[in-house]
XYZ file of N, CA and C in Angstrom:
621
model
N -47.206 24.019 -61.063
C -47.186 24.351 -59.452
C -46.731 26.078 -58.794
N -47.859 26.645 -58.575
C -47.035 27.995 -58.200
C -47.128 28.440 -56.538
N -45.862 28.004 -55.806
C -45.894 28.367 -54.348
C -45.347 29.377 -54.146
N -45.979 30.071 -53.318
C -46.030 31.738 -52.420
C -46.485 31.312 -51.177
N -45.745 32.419 -50.399
C -45.852 32.758 -49.336
C -46.693 32.580 -48.657
N -47.013 33.321 -46.938
C -48.128 32.964 -46.336
C -48.701 34.255 -46.606
N -50.078 34.177 -46.818
C -51.384 34.579 -48.322
C -52.516 35.403 -47.627
N -51.563 36.663 -46.743
C -52.132 37.498 -45.613
C -52.600 38.722 -45.831
N -53.445 39.825 -44.451
C -53.676 41.214 -44.901
C -54.008 41.605 -46.470
N -54.813 40.883 -46.831
C -55.649 42.182 -47.537
C -57.068 41.932 -47.757
N -57.826 43.031 -47.637
C -59.603 42.922 -47.683
C -59.988 41.755 -48.927
N -61.011 41.377 -48.938
C -61.583 40.400 -50.750
C -62.575 41.577 -50.515
N -62.832 41.410 -51.797
C -64.217 41.739 -51.925
C -65.395 42.155 -51.035
N -66.328 42.295 -50.439
C -67.239 42.787 -48.971
C -68.011 41.329 -48.408
N -68.510 41.040 -50.177
C -69.401 39.725 -50.594
C -68.765 38.938 -49.969
N -67.163 38.770 -50.449
C -66.702 37.381 -49.833
C -66.299 36.732 -51.090
N -67.565 37.274 -52.237
C -67.403 36.620 -53.667
C -66.345 37.686 -54.742
N -66.098 36.027 -55.828
C -65.899 37.684 -56.763
C -65.933 38.803 -57.705
N -65.467 40.253 -58.117
C -66.098 40.216 -58.126
C -66.758 40.287 -60.053
N -66.976 41.341 -60.362
C -68.394 41.618 -61.560
C -66.836 40.854 -63.177
N -67.394 39.031 -63.991
C -66.680 38.510 -64.566
C -65.480 37.585 -64.624
N -66.011 36.748 -62.950
C -65.871 36.454 -62.690
C -64.101 35.851 -62.567
N -63.385 34.965 -61.505
C -62.931 34.370 -60.569
C -61.618 35.631 -61.858
N -61.780 34.641 -63.254
C -60.732 34.145 -64.253
C -59.996 36.209 -64.522
N -60.744 36.383 -64.782
C -60.738 37.414 -65.224
C -60.806 38.638 -63.730
N -61.334 38.203 -62.433
C -60.976 39.532 -60.840
C -58.722 37.907 -61.271
N -58.300 37.207 -61.557
C -57.101 36.914 -61.324
C -56.239 37.418 -62.246
N -56.252 37.691 -63.389
C -55.427 38.387 -63.924
C -55.288 40.159 -63.855
N -56.573 40.694 -63.673
C -56.360 42.631 -62.872
C -56.032 42.038 -61.802
N -55.764 41.389 -60.595
C -55.714 41.979 -59.296
C -54.985 40.268 -59.213
N -53.538 39.852 -59.187
C -53.413 38.220 -58.235
C -53.535 38.467 -57.569
N -52.734 38.869 -57.299
C -52.249 38.607 -55.248
C -53.744 38.998 -54.215
N -54.586 39.089 -55.630
C -55.952 39.946 -54.507
C -56.779 38.722 -53.826
N -56.575 37.886 -55.885
C -57.822 36.759 -56.501
C -56.899 35.931 -54.765
N -55.616 35.581 -55.291
C -54.694 34.765 -54.122
C -54.690 34.697 -52.419
N -55.117 35.718 -52.277
C -54.877 36.038 -50.332
C -56.971 35.793 -49.936
N -57.989 36.306 -51.201
C -58.717 35.724 -51.645
C -59.180 33.898 -50.798
N -59.033 33.809 -52.288
C -58.826 32.285 -52.641
C -58.132 30.801 -50.973
N -56.882 31.954 -50.806
C -56.749 31.613 -49.043
C -56.993 30.982 -48.273
N -58.086 32.458 -47.625
C -59.053 32.156 -46.860
C -59.662 31.348 -46.703
N -61.093 31.452 -47.761
C -61.801 30.848 -48.482
C -61.936 29.452 -48.882
N -60.552 29.093 -48.977
C -60.232 27.408 -49.245
C -58.825 26.788 -48.728
N -57.852 27.673 -47.985
C -57.073 27.206 -47.118
C -55.936 26.950 -48.196
N -54.815 26.687 -48.146
C -53.319 26.381 -48.135
C -53.013 26.252 -49.648
N -54.977 25.530 -50.181
C -53.927 25.075 -50.830
C -55.177 24.748 -52.755
N -55.255 25.527 -53.224
C -55.957 25.389 -54.839
C -55.611 25.662 -55.664
N -56.975 26.145 -55.905
C -55.742 26.264 -57.834
C -56.608 27.350 -57.996
N -55.673 27.094 -59.038
C -55.584 29.248 -60.179
C -56.764 29.349 -61.060
N -57.708 29.983 -61.147
C -58.273 30.364 -62.494
C -58.192 30.149 -63.558
N -56.765 30.385 -64.713
C -56.681 30.824 -65.631
C -55.799 28.891 -66.026
N -55.435 28.616 -65.430
C -55.099 26.541 -66.041
C -54.716 25.203 -64.901
N -56.057 26.338 -64.418
C -55.834 24.823 -62.975
C -55.120 24.649 -62.973
N -53.095 24.985 -62.778
C -52.323 24.882 -61.066
C -52.657 25.046 -60.082
N -52.024 24.400 -59.098
C -52.304 24.276 -58.054
C -51.206 25.679 -57.264
N -52.231 26.101 -56.391
C -50.983 27.072 -55.783
C -50.646 26.703 -54.293
N -49.957 26.702 -53.962
C -49.636 26.417 -52.193
C -49.115 27.359 -51.345
N -49.913 28.232 -50.374
C -49.313 28.685 -49.784
C -49.415 28.039 -48.456
N -48.676 27.858 -48.137
C -48.835 27.039 -46.458
C -46.945 26.894 -47.029
N -46.020 27.581 -46.200
C -44.190 27.282 -46.555
C -44.126 26.211 -46.230
N -44.402 25.268 -45.356
C -44.141 24.664 -45.357
C -44.554 23.556 -46.325
N -45.293 23.151 -46.605
C -45.634 22.749 -47.604
C -44.992 22.461 -49.119
N -45.091 24.206 -49.234
C -44.236 25.051 -50.530
C -42.875 25.034 -50.334
N -42.597 24.109 -49.290
C -41.017 24.015 -49.539
C -40.558 22.533 -49.608
N -41.523 21.144 -49.291
C -41.505 20.158 -49.699
C -41.394 20.333 -51.176
N -42.373 21.588 -51.667
C -42.388 20.383 -53.382
C -41.473 20.945 -53.672
N -40.998 22.376 -53.432
C -39.593 23.010 -54.153
C -38.712 21.593 -54.109
N -38.102 20.785 -52.718
C -37.651 20.632 -52.967
C -37.789 18.934 -53.621
N -38.935 18.484 -53.695
C -39.577 17.853 -53.753
C -38.397 16.642 -53.891
N -37.879 15.905 -53.388
C -36.728 15.169 -53.136
C -37.831 13.169 -53.342
N -38.866 13.416 -53.584
C -39.220 12.374 -54.292
C -39.696 12.366 -55.584
N -38.988 13.142 -55.424
C -39.604 13.353 -57.800
C -41.068 13.177 -58.770
N -41.913 14.370 -57.739
C -43.221 14.093 -58.107
C -43.943 14.575 -58.728
N -43.165 16.060 -58.858
C -43.141 17.470 -59.988
C -42.151 17.043 -61.259
N -43.254 17.860 -61.784
C -42.228 17.912 -62.680
C -42.082 19.557 -62.801
N -40.775 19.727 -63.332
C -40.000 21.216 -63.052
C -40.387 21.686 -64.844
N -40.844 22.837 -64.319
C -42.097 23.346 -65.492
C -40.352 24.679 -65.877
N -40.036 24.885 -64.745
C -38.736 26.861 -65.608
C -37.926 25.968 -66.360
N -37.344 26.964 -67.137
C -35.977 26.712 -67.711
C -35.640 25.774 -66.605
N -34.169 26.406 -67.044
C -33.480 26.373 -65.352
C -31.943 24.411 -66.468
N -33.233 24.100 -65.941
C -32.331 22.351 -66.738
C -32.375 21.786 -67.578
N -34.256 22.705 -67.781
C -33.267 22.942 -70.195
C -32.267 22.831 -71.089
N -32.565 21.915 -71.136
C -31.034 21.255 -72.307
C -31.195 21.302 -73.483
N -30.620 22.024 -74.698
C -30.647 21.208 -76.427
C -30.869 19.736 -76.445
N -31.523 19.430 -76.339
C -32.878 18.451 -76.635
C -33.341 17.339 -75.142
N -33.420 18.167 -74.467
C -34.162 17.868 -73.575
C -33.680 17.888 -72.260
N -34.427 17.821 -71.143
C -33.573 18.216 -69.951
C -32.502 17.370 -68.471
N -31.912 18.507 -68.255
C -30.313 17.886 -67.390
C -31.395 16.244 -66.680
N -30.370 15.711 -66.994
C -30.680 14.850 -66.078
C -29.422 13.844 -65.953
N -29.741 13.602 -64.395
C -29.838 12.633 -63.670
C -31.154 13.626 -62.322
N -32.224 13.097 -61.856
C -32.889 13.593 -60.612
C -31.135 14.178 -59.816
N -30.612 13.327 -59.696
C -29.630 13.617 -58.944
C -28.537 14.920 -59.042
N -28.052 14.861 -60.127
C -27.857 16.046 -60.780
C -28.429 17.859 -60.259
N -29.835 17.813 -60.118
C -29.992 18.208 -60.314
C -30.496 19.470 -59.123
N -30.513 18.225 -57.980
C -30.637 18.683 -56.891
C -28.967 18.991 -56.666
N -27.727 18.089 -56.721
C -26.533 18.888 -56.974
C -26.450 20.356 -57.265
N -27.002 20.699 -58.441
C -26.548 21.874 -59.454
C -27.206 23.057 -57.644
N -28.487 22.305 -57.587
C -29.254 23.084 -56.549
C -28.891 24.021 -55.047
N -27.730 22.583 -54.770
C -27.632 22.885 -53.911
C -26.222 23.809 -54.136
N -25.917 23.699 -55.063
C -24.108 24.422 -55.395
C -24.843 26.042 -55.995
N -25.682 26.284 -56.557
C -26.302 27.026 -56.679
C -26.212 28.260 -54.810
N -27.614 27.735 -54.164
C -28.080 28.041 -53.216
C -26.593 28.153 -51.597
N -25.348 27.867 -52.592
C -24.726 28.011 -51.097
C -23.144 29.118 -51.993
N -23.555 29.226 -53.390
C -22.822 30.421 -53.884
C -23.655 31.696 -53.030
N -24.973 31.727 -53.533
C -25.594 32.555 -52.932
C -25.968 33.198 -52.079
N -25.710 31.692 -50.977
C -25.271 32.550 -49.773
C -24.357 33.227 -48.984
N -23.009 32.493 -50.468
C -21.637 33.635 -49.755
C -21.661 34.551 -50.143
N -21.763 35.351 -50.948
C -21.641 36.406 -51.494
C -22.997 37.015 -51.044
N -24.230 36.986 -50.303
C -25.170 37.951 -49.036
C -24.487 37.586 -48.512
N -24.112 37.109 -47.834
C -22.440 36.812 -46.415
C -21.999 37.569 -46.720
N -20.778 37.957 -47.916
C -19.939 39.203 -48.108
C -21.241 40.491 -48.311
N -22.615 40.988 -48.858
C -22.589 41.619 -48.948
C -23.517 42.253 -48.061
N -23.688 41.453 -46.717
C -24.845 41.489 -45.959
C -25.416 43.533 -46.471
N -23.973 44.551 -45.293
C -24.275 45.674 -45.301
C -24.894 45.878 -46.681
N -25.599 45.949 -48.431
C -25.960 45.941 -49.036
C -27.553 45.948 -48.697
N -28.151 45.465 -48.080
C -29.357 44.646 -48.111
C -30.041 46.155 -47.888
N -30.083 47.122 -46.070
C -30.725 47.774 -45.941
C -31.090 48.686 -46.679
N -29.988 48.889 -48.031
C -30.040 50.534 -48.649
C -31.507 50.013 -49.607
N -30.849 48.498 -50.535
C -31.436 47.587 -51.019
C -33.420 48.427 -50.857
N -33.030 47.797 -49.555
C -34.812 47.549 -49.505
C -35.725 49.297 -49.128
N -34.423 50.172 -48.611
C -34.840 51.551 -49.001
C -34.888 52.097 -49.943
N -34.207 51.117 -50.926
C -34.771 51.826 -52.811
C -36.404 51.153 -52.756
N -37.071 50.249 -52.376
C -38.393 49.831 -52.885
C -39.461 51.609 -52.436
N -38.942 51.914 -51.508
C -40.266 53.531 -50.983
C -41.144 52.803 -50.152
N -41.844 53.128 -49.920
C -43.271 53.142 -49.430
C -44.271 52.562 -50.457
N -44.535 52.350 -51.966
C -45.032 51.291 -52.545
C -44.739 51.384 -53.868
N -44.359 49.650 -54.646
C -44.307 49.377 -55.739
C -45.045 48.314 -55.690
N -44.416 48.629 -57.426
C -45.057 47.452 -58.243
C -44.610 45.862 -58.503
N -45.401 44.974 -57.609
C -44.383 43.642 -57.058
C -45.750 42.566 -58.653
N -44.764 41.731 -58.620
C -43.681 41.041 -58.636
C -41.784 41.802 -59.189
N -42.131 42.409 -59.966
C -41.408 42.954 -61.218
C -40.246 43.767 -59.732
N -40.595 44.748 -58.092
C -39.959 45.478 -57.407
C -39.263 44.227 -57.258
N -39.179 43.213 -56.952
C -38.306 42.433 -55.632
C -37.844 42.178 -56.969
N -37.893 40.874 -58.044
C -36.558 40.940 -58.951
C -35.827 41.918 -58.971
N -36.489 43.528 -59.343
C -35.589 44.176 -59.363
C -34.376 44.524 -58.142
N -34.970 44.689 -56.717
C -33.839 44.332 -56.110
C -33.332 43.348 -55.814
N -33.332 42.170 -55.958
C -32.898 40.352 -55.991
C -31.332 40.546 -56.672
N -31.621 41.037 -57.637
C -30.771 41.041 -59.002
C -29.853 42.888 -58.349
N -30.276 43.431 -57.932
C -29.282 44.582 -57.530
C -28.265 44.183 -56.547
N -29.003 42.740 -55.963
C -27.846 42.111 -54.926
C -26.852 41.179 -55.306
N -27.174 40.715 -56.280
C -27.102 39.553 -56.974
C -26.552 39.132 -57.638
N -26.307 41.062 -58.991
C -26.005 40.669 -59.825
C -24.522 40.086 -59.876
N -23.943 40.893 -58.502
C -22.584 39.682 -59.251
C -21.967 38.401 -58.575
N -23.205 37.748 -58.271
C -23.115 36.674 -58.664
C -23.262 35.494 -59.754
N -23.926 36.113 -60.119
C -24.757 35.635 -61.332
C -24.116 35.091 -62.663
N -22.683 35.717 -63.322
C -21.877 36.240 -63.963
C -20.610 36.232 -63.047
N -19.740 35.786 -64.246
C -17.830 36.195 -64.072
C -17.693 37.248 -63.391
N -17.052 38.094 -62.523
C -16.457 39.396 -62.534
C -15.718 39.861 -63.541
N -15.286 39.615 -64.871
C -14.899 39.815 -66.108
C -15.846 39.774 -67.489
N -17.564 39.584 -67.014
C -18.668 39.432 -68.440
C -18.216 40.646 -69.162
N -18.514 40.852 -69.896
C -18.414 41.976 -70.934
C -19.956 42.278 -70.495
N -20.278 44.190 -70.649
C -20.519 44.207 -70.716
C -21.610 44.589 -71.209
N -21.701 44.543 -72.399
C -23.374 43.906 -73.000
C -24.102 42.691 -72.618
N -23.324 41.451 -71.369
C -23.905 40.596 -71.601
C -24.405 40.918 -70.217
N -23.944 41.471 -69.115
C -24.946 42.065 -67.710
C -26.259 43.259 -68.511
N -25.901 43.359 -69.339
C -26.661 44.630 -69.890
C -27.869 43.206 -70.361
N -27.532 42.629 -70.654
C -28.651 41.694 -71.698
C -28.932 40.604 -70.633
N -28.047 40.013 -68.743
C -28.956 39.535 -67.754
C -29.398 40.810 -67.241
N -29.762 41.963 -67.266
C -30.738 42.623 -66.433
C -31.913 42.899 -66.827
N -32.244 42.696 -68.368
C -32.809 42.771 -70.322
C -33.975 41.388 -69.346
N -33.201 40.380 -68.694
C -34.004 39.276 -68.755
C -34.958 38.711 -67.338
N -34.212 39.720 -66.243
C -34.621 40.535 -65.397
C -36.002 41.164 -65.347
N -35.916 42.027 -66.516
C -36.764 42.858 -66.616
C -38.380 42.089 -67.153
N -37.840 41.519 -68.035
C -39.097 40.490 -69.199
C -39.112 39.156 -68.858
N -38.541 38.632 -68.329
C -38.278 37.415 -69.048
C -38.879 36.328 -67.312
N -38.523 37.166 -66.471
C -38.363 35.986 -65.020
C -40.005 35.186 -64.573
N -40.572 35.481 -65.467
C -41.943 34.998 -65.329
C -42.281 33.350 -66.037
N -42.456 33.155 -65.489
C -42.313 31.537 -65.261
C -43.823 30.966 -66.948
N -44.474 31.957 -66.695
C -45.527 31.241 -67.686
C -46.046 32.765 -68.277
N -45.651 33.177 -69.135
C -45.434 34.917 -68.935
C -46.927 34.362 -69.839
N -48.485 35.604 -70.393
C -49.268 35.664 -70.917
C -48.947 35.875 -72.416
N -50.018 34.501 -73.224
C -49.909 34.686 -74.393
C -49.177 34.540 -75.606
N -49.283 34.266 -76.739
C -48.910 33.343 -77.385
C -47.650 34.810 -78.058
N -48.112 36.082 -78.015
C -46.133 36.873 -78.520
C -45.379 36.315 -77.760
N -45.854 36.251 -76.515
C -45.415 36.578 -74.833
C -43.974 35.865 -75.688
N -44.905 34.644 -75.565
C -43.364 33.124 -75.454
C -42.684 33.845 -76.946
N -43.524 33.906 -77.569
C -41.630 34.277 -78.585
C -41.307 34.824 -78.229
N -41.461 36.573 -77.620
C -40.383 36.830 -77.312
C -39.374 36.906 -76.593
N -39.889 35.582 -75.349
C -39.853 35.421 -74.008
C -37.853 34.224 -75.434
N -38.771 33.159 -76.623
C -37.620 32.416 -76.371
C -36.516 32.584 -77.345
N -37.354 34.754 -77.678
C -36.018 34.767 -78.655
C -34.676 35.354 -77.486
N -35.268 36.007 -76.726
C -34.514 36.554 -75.697
C -34.007 35.437 -74.908
N -33.764 34.355 -74.759
C -32.835 33.569 -74.497
C -32.136 32.475 -75.016
N -32.559 32.836 -76.799
C -31.263 32.072 -77.150
C -30.213 33.518 -77.169
N -30.762 34.380 -77.049
C -29.815 35.708 -77.217
C -28.678 35.603 -75.735
N -29.974 35.010 -74.657
C -29.084 35.300 -73.434
C -27.799 33.243 -74.009
N -28.002 32.898 -74.384
C -27.746 30.830 -74.873
C -26.529 31.942 -75.187
N -26.728 32.136 -76.033
C -25.388 32.714 -76.814
C -24.379 33.392 -76.574
N -24.597 34.096 -76.538
C -23.659 35.350 -75.559
C -22.912 34.493 -74.027
N -23.636 33.811 -73.630
C -22.675 33.107 -72.306
C -21.982 31.930 -73.381
N -22.647 31.663 -73.935
C -22.000 31.098 -75.551
C -19.888 31.871 -75.560
N -20.143 32.608 -76.073
C -19.751 33.648 -76.017
C -18.644 33.761 -75.346
N -19.141 34.985 -74.168
C -18.235 34.991 -73.263
C -17.502 33.950 -72.321
N -17.795 32.262 -72.446
C -17.234 31.807 -71.493
C -16.712 30.785 -72.904
N -16.487 31.381 -73.285
C -14.978 31.234 -74.691
C -14.135 31.909 -75.223
N -13.793 32.839 -73.750
C -13.461 34.227 -75.443
C -11.891 34.163 -75.079
N -11.049 35.026 -76.007
C -9.769 33.816 -75.367
C -8.861 34.634 -74.558
N -8.009 34.513 -74.172
C -6.928 35.014 -73.112
C -6.867 36.683 -73.270
N -6.838 37.324 -72.170
C -6.790 38.689 -71.781
C -5.411 39.154 -72.453
N -4.028 38.160 -72.491
C -2.697 38.107 -72.749
C -2.417 37.583 -73.678
N -2.233 37.544 -75.043
C -1.683 36.671 -76.050
C -0.530 36.460 -75.901
N -0.347 35.522 -76.431
C 1.970 35.180 -76.108
C 2.942 35.719 -76.916
N 3.416 36.378 -77.296
C 4.400 37.159 -78.338
C 4.826 36.305 -79.434
N 4.116 37.721 -80.767
C 4.358 36.564 -81.800
C 6.084 36.457 -82.427
N 6.458 34.784 -82.197
C 7.592 34.910 -82.844
C 8.207 35.036 -84.143
N 9.372 36.213 -84.965
C 9.378 36.371 -86.525
C 10.685 35.828 -86.767
N 10.400 35.375 -87.740
C 11.308 34.430 -88.825
C 12.479 35.073 -88.809
N 13.886 35.125 -88.984
C 15.298 34.860 -88.933
C 15.325 36.391 -89.009
């Protein structure tokens, strides 16, 4: 399921129908244009033509789906995937999500003065969602890793933002690349979390 904000502001084809080639081709070429047309034609809940996923374009309903207090929906992101399956129970997922949001809110409150400059960097034109991913990373990067994280781990995190944030990458090769990148991230985090302390105790020498 895909949740988006209010889809308004873009004009659909003058005929009110998908362009030549069908809905699936239109969606691949111009996903935002397709979503805005479908929102106007079918209301806030409709299916995407590539795989039949439901798209929710109503803010209140989207938040209810994302919070999923009743546990009606399957989690398709990698966030709670661990070796051997999925992190359970659901209560643990909810607790982790709340703690993560609290951490990010605190970081934003401390660095709110950065936001105007980040927005200005978007310029008059930008390509989305990549521009949004990059902007969020510029604001939150210091909250995503420990302050003493090595430079190579920070570079890897930036690479993830550029290439791997999409939930559904297109094509089999993209999925393989995504899996390889995720393996690199897990290994880097494991190494970074078990580094020896900076200050070693002085060695004692015999006699």
